Amino acid sequence: MPASTTKRDNILSSALMLFAERGFDATTIPMIANEAQVGAGTIYRYFENKEVLVNTLFQYYVKMFAETLAEDYPGNSSIREQFHHLFRGMTRFTSEHEHALYFIKTHNGAYFLDNTSRADFERLLNRLKHFLDQGKEAGVIRDLPSMAMIAIIFGGFLELHQLVRSGNIEETDDLFIGVEESCWDAIRYH
């Protein structure tokens, strides 16, 4: 039995990397099988089709990201401390699951997502919007549409992550401290 679990895990890991790097439409089952070092038929033992596979991945990583952000959330702390917690959670999640956040970002509005995937993503967005709304009400965060601020934070962070992965920027603690401060400056009320 452990061998089949390992095969399934390899399939999921390979699919995540390929979907993140190539996109859903440009990734084929044979590509995933090749990367996972299994036969294409093996994938169909675990997943009915590519849509089921991508939805399985999407739901898993959206829930995991939401749990990472919610873990020990400092709800009674300042908006700035809450932002620090969310930013550090995003950093930790990305370092532990290299392709996952980019996969979520590039696939969250895709035609192939099922109702469960869409609902999971909407719950994640609502948590982030709730944080931003609290900050707006407290006069700490700019009165801009929440989706615009989410795009600023995640877009900037993911671009930085890509630059680190490609070796164009060295990953240091000071870098992430500066990026967090820059993201905060972008959304805070001045």
CSV table of C-alpha atoms in Angstrom, one decimal:
chain,number,residue,atom,x,y,z
A,1,MET,CA,0.0,0.0,0.0
A,2,PRO,CA,2.7,2.6,0.8
A,3,ALA,CA,3.9,2.4,-2.9
A,4,SER,CA,0.5,3.6,-4.2
A,5,THR,CA,0.4,6.5,-1.7
A,6,THR,CA,3.9,7.5,-2.9
A,7,LYS,CA,2.7,7.3,-6.6
A,8,ARG,CA,-0.3,9.4,-5.8
A,9,ASP,CA,1.9,12.0,-4.0
A,10,ASN,CA,4.4,12.0,-6.9
A,11,ILE,CA,1.5,12.6,-9.3
A,12,LEU,CA,0.2,15.5,-7.2
A,13,SER,CA,3.6,17.0,-6.8
A,14,SER,CA,4.4,16.8,-10.5
A,15,ALA,CA,1.0,18.1,-11.5
A,16,LEU,CA,1.4,21.1,-9.2
A,17,MET,CA,4.7,22.0,-10.6
A,18,LEU,CA,3.6,21.6,-14.2
A,19,PHE,CA,0.3,23.4,-13.8
A,20,ALA,CA,2.1,26.3,-12.0
A,21,GLU,CA,4.8,26.6,-14.7
A,22,ARG,CA,2.9,25.7,-17.9
A,23,GLY,CA,-0.7,26.3,-17.0
A,24,PHE,CA,-3.6,23.8,-17.1
A,25,ASP,CA,-4.2,23.8,-20.9
A,26,ALA,CA,-0.5,23.4,-21.8
A,27,THR,CA,-0.1,20.5,-19.3
A,28,THR,CA,-1.0,17.0,-20.5
A,29,ILE,CA,-1.5,13.8,-18.6
A,30,PRO,CA,1.5,12.2,-20.4
A,31,MET,CA,3.7,15.2,-19.2
A,32,ILE,CA,2.5,14.7,-15.6
A,33,ALA,CA,3.1,10.9,-15.9
A,34,ASN,CA,6.6,11.5,-17.2
A,35,GLU,CA,7.5,13.9,-14.5
A,36,ALA,CA,6.0,11.6,-11.8
A,37,GLN,CA,7.7,8.6,-13.3
A,38,VAL,CA,4.5,6.6,-13.6
A,39,GLY,CA,2.4,5.4,-16.6
A,40,ALA,CA,-0.4,7.6,-17.8
A,41,GLY,CA,-2.8,4.8,-16.8
A,42,THR,CA,-1.7,5.1,-13.2
A,43,ILE,CA,-2.9,8.7,-13.1
A,44,TYR,CA,-6.3,7.5,-14.1
A,45,ARG,CA,-6.4,5.0,-11.3
A,46,TYR,CA,-6.3,8.0,-8.9
A,47,PHE,CA,-8.1,10.7,-10.8
A,48,GLU,CA,-10.9,10.4,-13.3
A,49,ASN,CA,-9.5,13.0,-15.6
A,50,LYS,CA,-7.2,16.1,-15.6
A,51,GLU,CA,-10.1,18.3,-14.3
A,52,VAL,CA,-10.5,16.1,-11.2
A,53,LEU,CA,-6.7,16.2,-10.7
A,54,VAL,CA,-6.5,20.0,-10.9
A,55,ASN,CA,-9.5,20.5,-8.7
A,56,THR,CA,-8.1,18.1,-6.1
A,57,LEU,CA,-4.8,20.1,-6.1
A,58,PHE,CA,-6.6,23.5,-6.0
A,59,GLN,CA,-8.8,22.6,-3.1
A,60,TYR,CA,-6.0,21.1,-1.1
A,61,TYR,CA,-3.7,24.0,-1.5
A,62,VAL,CA,-6.4,26.7,-1.0
A,63,LYS,CA,-7.4,25.0,2.3
A,64,MET,CA,-3.8,24.6,3.4
A,65,PHE,CA,-3.1,28.3,2.6
A,66,ALA,CA,-6.2,29.4,4.5
A,67,GLU,CA,-5.2,27.2,7.5
A,68,THR,CA,-1.6,28.7,7.4
A,69,LEU,CA,-3.0,32.2,7.5
A,70,ALA,CA,-5.6,31.3,10.3
A,71,GLU,CA,-3.1,29.5,12.5
A,72,ASP,CA,-2.5,31.5,15.7
A,73,TYR,CA,-4.1,34.6,14.0
A,74,PRO,CA,-3.7,37.6,16.3
A,75,GLY,CA,-7.3,38.8,16.1
A,76,ASN,CA,-7.0,41.0,19.1
A,77,SER,CA,-3.7,42.7,18.0
A,78,SER,CA,-3.3,45.8,15.9
A,79,ILE,CA,-4.0,45.8,12.2
A,80,ARG,CA,-0.3,46.1,11.5
A,81,GLU,CA,0.4,43.0,13.6
A,82,GLN,CA,-2.3,41.1,11.8
A,83,PHE,CA,-0.8,42.1,8.5
A,84,HIS,CA,2.6,40.9,9.7
A,85,HIS,CA,1.1,37.6,10.6
A,86,LEU,CA,-0.6,37.2,7.2
A,87,PHE,CA,2.6,38.2,5.4
A,88,ARG,CA,4.7,35.8,7.4
A,89,GLY,CA,2.1,33.1,6.8
A,90,MET,CA,2.3,33.8,3.0
A,91,THR,CA,6.1,33.6,3.2
A,92,ARG,CA,6.1,30.4,5.2
A,93,PHE,CA,3.5,28.8,2.9
A,94,THR,CA,5.5,29.7,-0.2
A,95,SER,CA,8.8,28.4,1.2
A,96,GLU,CA,7.1,25.1,2.2
A,97,HIS,CA,5.1,24.7,-1.0
A,98,GLU,CA,7.1,26.3,-3.7
A,99,HIS,CA,4.6,26.3,-6.6
A,100,ALA,CA,1.3,26.4,-4.6
A,101,LEU,CA,0.6,30.1,-4.2
A,102,TYR,CA,1.5,30.8,-7.8
A,103,PHE,CA,-0.7,27.9,-8.9
A,104,ILE,CA,-3.6,29.3,-6.8
A,105,LYS,CA,-3.1,32.8,-8.2
A,106,THR,CA,-3.0,31.7,-11.9
A,107,HIS,CA,-5.9,29.3,-11.7
A,108,ASN,CA,-8.4,30.9,-9.3
A,109,GLY,CA,-10.8,32.1,-12.0
A,110,ALA,CA,-10.3,29.2,-14.4
A,111,TYR,CA,-13.2,27.6,-16.4
A,112,PHE,CA,-12.4,24.1,-15.2
A,113,LEU,CA,-12.8,24.8,-11.4
A,114,ASP,CA,-15.8,23.0,-9.9
A,115,ASN,CA,-18.2,24.5,-7.4
A,116,THR,CA,-16.2,23.2,-4.4
A,117,SER,CA,-13.0,24.8,-5.7
A,118,ARG,CA,-14.7,28.1,-6.3
A,119,ALA,CA,-16.3,28.1,-2.8
A,120,ASP,CA,-13.0,27.2,-1.1
A,121,PHE,CA,-11.3,30.1,-2.9
A,122,GLU,CA,-14.2,32.5,-2.1
A,123,ARG,CA,-13.8,31.6,1.6
A,124,LEU,CA,-10.1,32.4,1.4
A,125,LEU,CA,-10.8,35.7,-0.3
A,126,ASN,CA,-13.5,36.6,2.3
A,127,ARG,CA,-10.9,36.1,5.1
A,128,LEU,CA,-8.5,38.5,3.4
A,129,LYS,CA,-11.3,41.0,2.6
A,130,HIS,CA,-12.5,40.8,6.3
A,131,PHE,CA,-9.0,41.8,7.4
A,132,LEU,CA,-8.9,44.7,4.9
A,133,ASP,CA,-12.4,45.8,5.8
A,134,GLN,CA,-11.4,45.9,9.5
A,135,GLY,CA,-8.4,48.0,8.6
A,136,LYS,CA,-10.5,50.4,6.5
A,137,GLU,CA,-13.0,50.8,9.3
A,138,ALA,CA,-10.2,51.5,11.8
A,139,GLY,CA,-8.8,54.1,9.4
A,140,VAL,CA,-5.5,52.2,9.1
A,141,ILE,CA,-5.9,50.8,5.6
A,142,ARG,CA,-6.6,52.8,2.4
A,143,ASP,CA,-10.1,53.0,1.2
A,144,LEU,CA,-9.5,51.1,-2.0
A,145,PRO,CA,-11.3,48.0,-3.3
A,146,SER,CA,-10.1,45.0,-1.4
A,147,MET,CA,-9.4,43.1,-4.5
A,148,ALA,CA,-7.0,45.8,-5.7
A,149,MET,CA,-5.1,45.6,-2.4
A,150,ILE,CA,-5.0,41.8,-2.6
A,151,ALA,CA,-3.6,42.1,-6.1
A,152,ILE,CA,-0.9,44.6,-4.9
A,153,ILE,CA,0.2,42.4,-2.1
A,154,PHE,CA,0.1,39.0,-3.8
A,155,GLY,CA,1.3,40.2,-7.1
A,156,GLY,CA,4.3,41.9,-5.7
A,157,PHE,CA,5.1,39.0,-3.4
A,158,LEU,CA,4.8,36.4,-6.2
A,159,GLU,CA,6.9,38.4,-8.5
A,160,LEU,CA,9.6,38.6,-5.8
A,161,HIS,CA,9.3,34.9,-5.3
A,162,GLN,CA,9.9,34.3,-9.0
A,163,LEU,CA,13.0,36.5,-8.9
A,164,VAL,CA,14.3,34.6,-6.0
A,165,ARG,CA,13.6,31.2,-7.6
A,166,SER,CA,15.3,32.3,-10.8
A,167,GLY,CA,18.4,33.5,-8.9
A,168,ASN,CA,18.0,37.1,-9.8
A,169,ILE,CA,17.7,38.2,-6.2
A,170,GLU,CA,19.2,36.6,-3.1
A,171,GLU,CA,16.7,35.5,-0.5
A,172,THR,CA,17.6,37.1,2.8
A,173,ASP,CA,15.6,38.0,6.0
A,174,ASP,CA,16.3,41.7,5.3
A,175,LEU,CA,14.8,41.3,1.8
A,176,PHE,CA,11.5,39.9,3.2
A,177,ILE,CA,11.4,42.5,6.0
A,178,GLY,CA,11.8,45.2,3.4
A,179,VAL,CA,9.2,43.6,1.1
A,180,GLU,CA,6.7,43.3,3.9
A,181,GLU,CA,7.2,46.9,4.8
A,182,SER,CA,6.8,47.9,1.2
A,183,CYS,CA,3.5,45.9,0.9
A,184,TRP,CA,2.3,47.5,4.1
A,185,ASP,CA,3.1,50.9,2.9
A,186,ALA,CA,1.2,50.2,-0.3
A,187,ILE,CA,-2.0,49.5,1.5
A,188,ARG,CA,-1.9,51.5,4.7
A,189,TYR,CA,-3.6,54.8,5.1
A,190,HIS,CA,-1.0,57.6,5.0
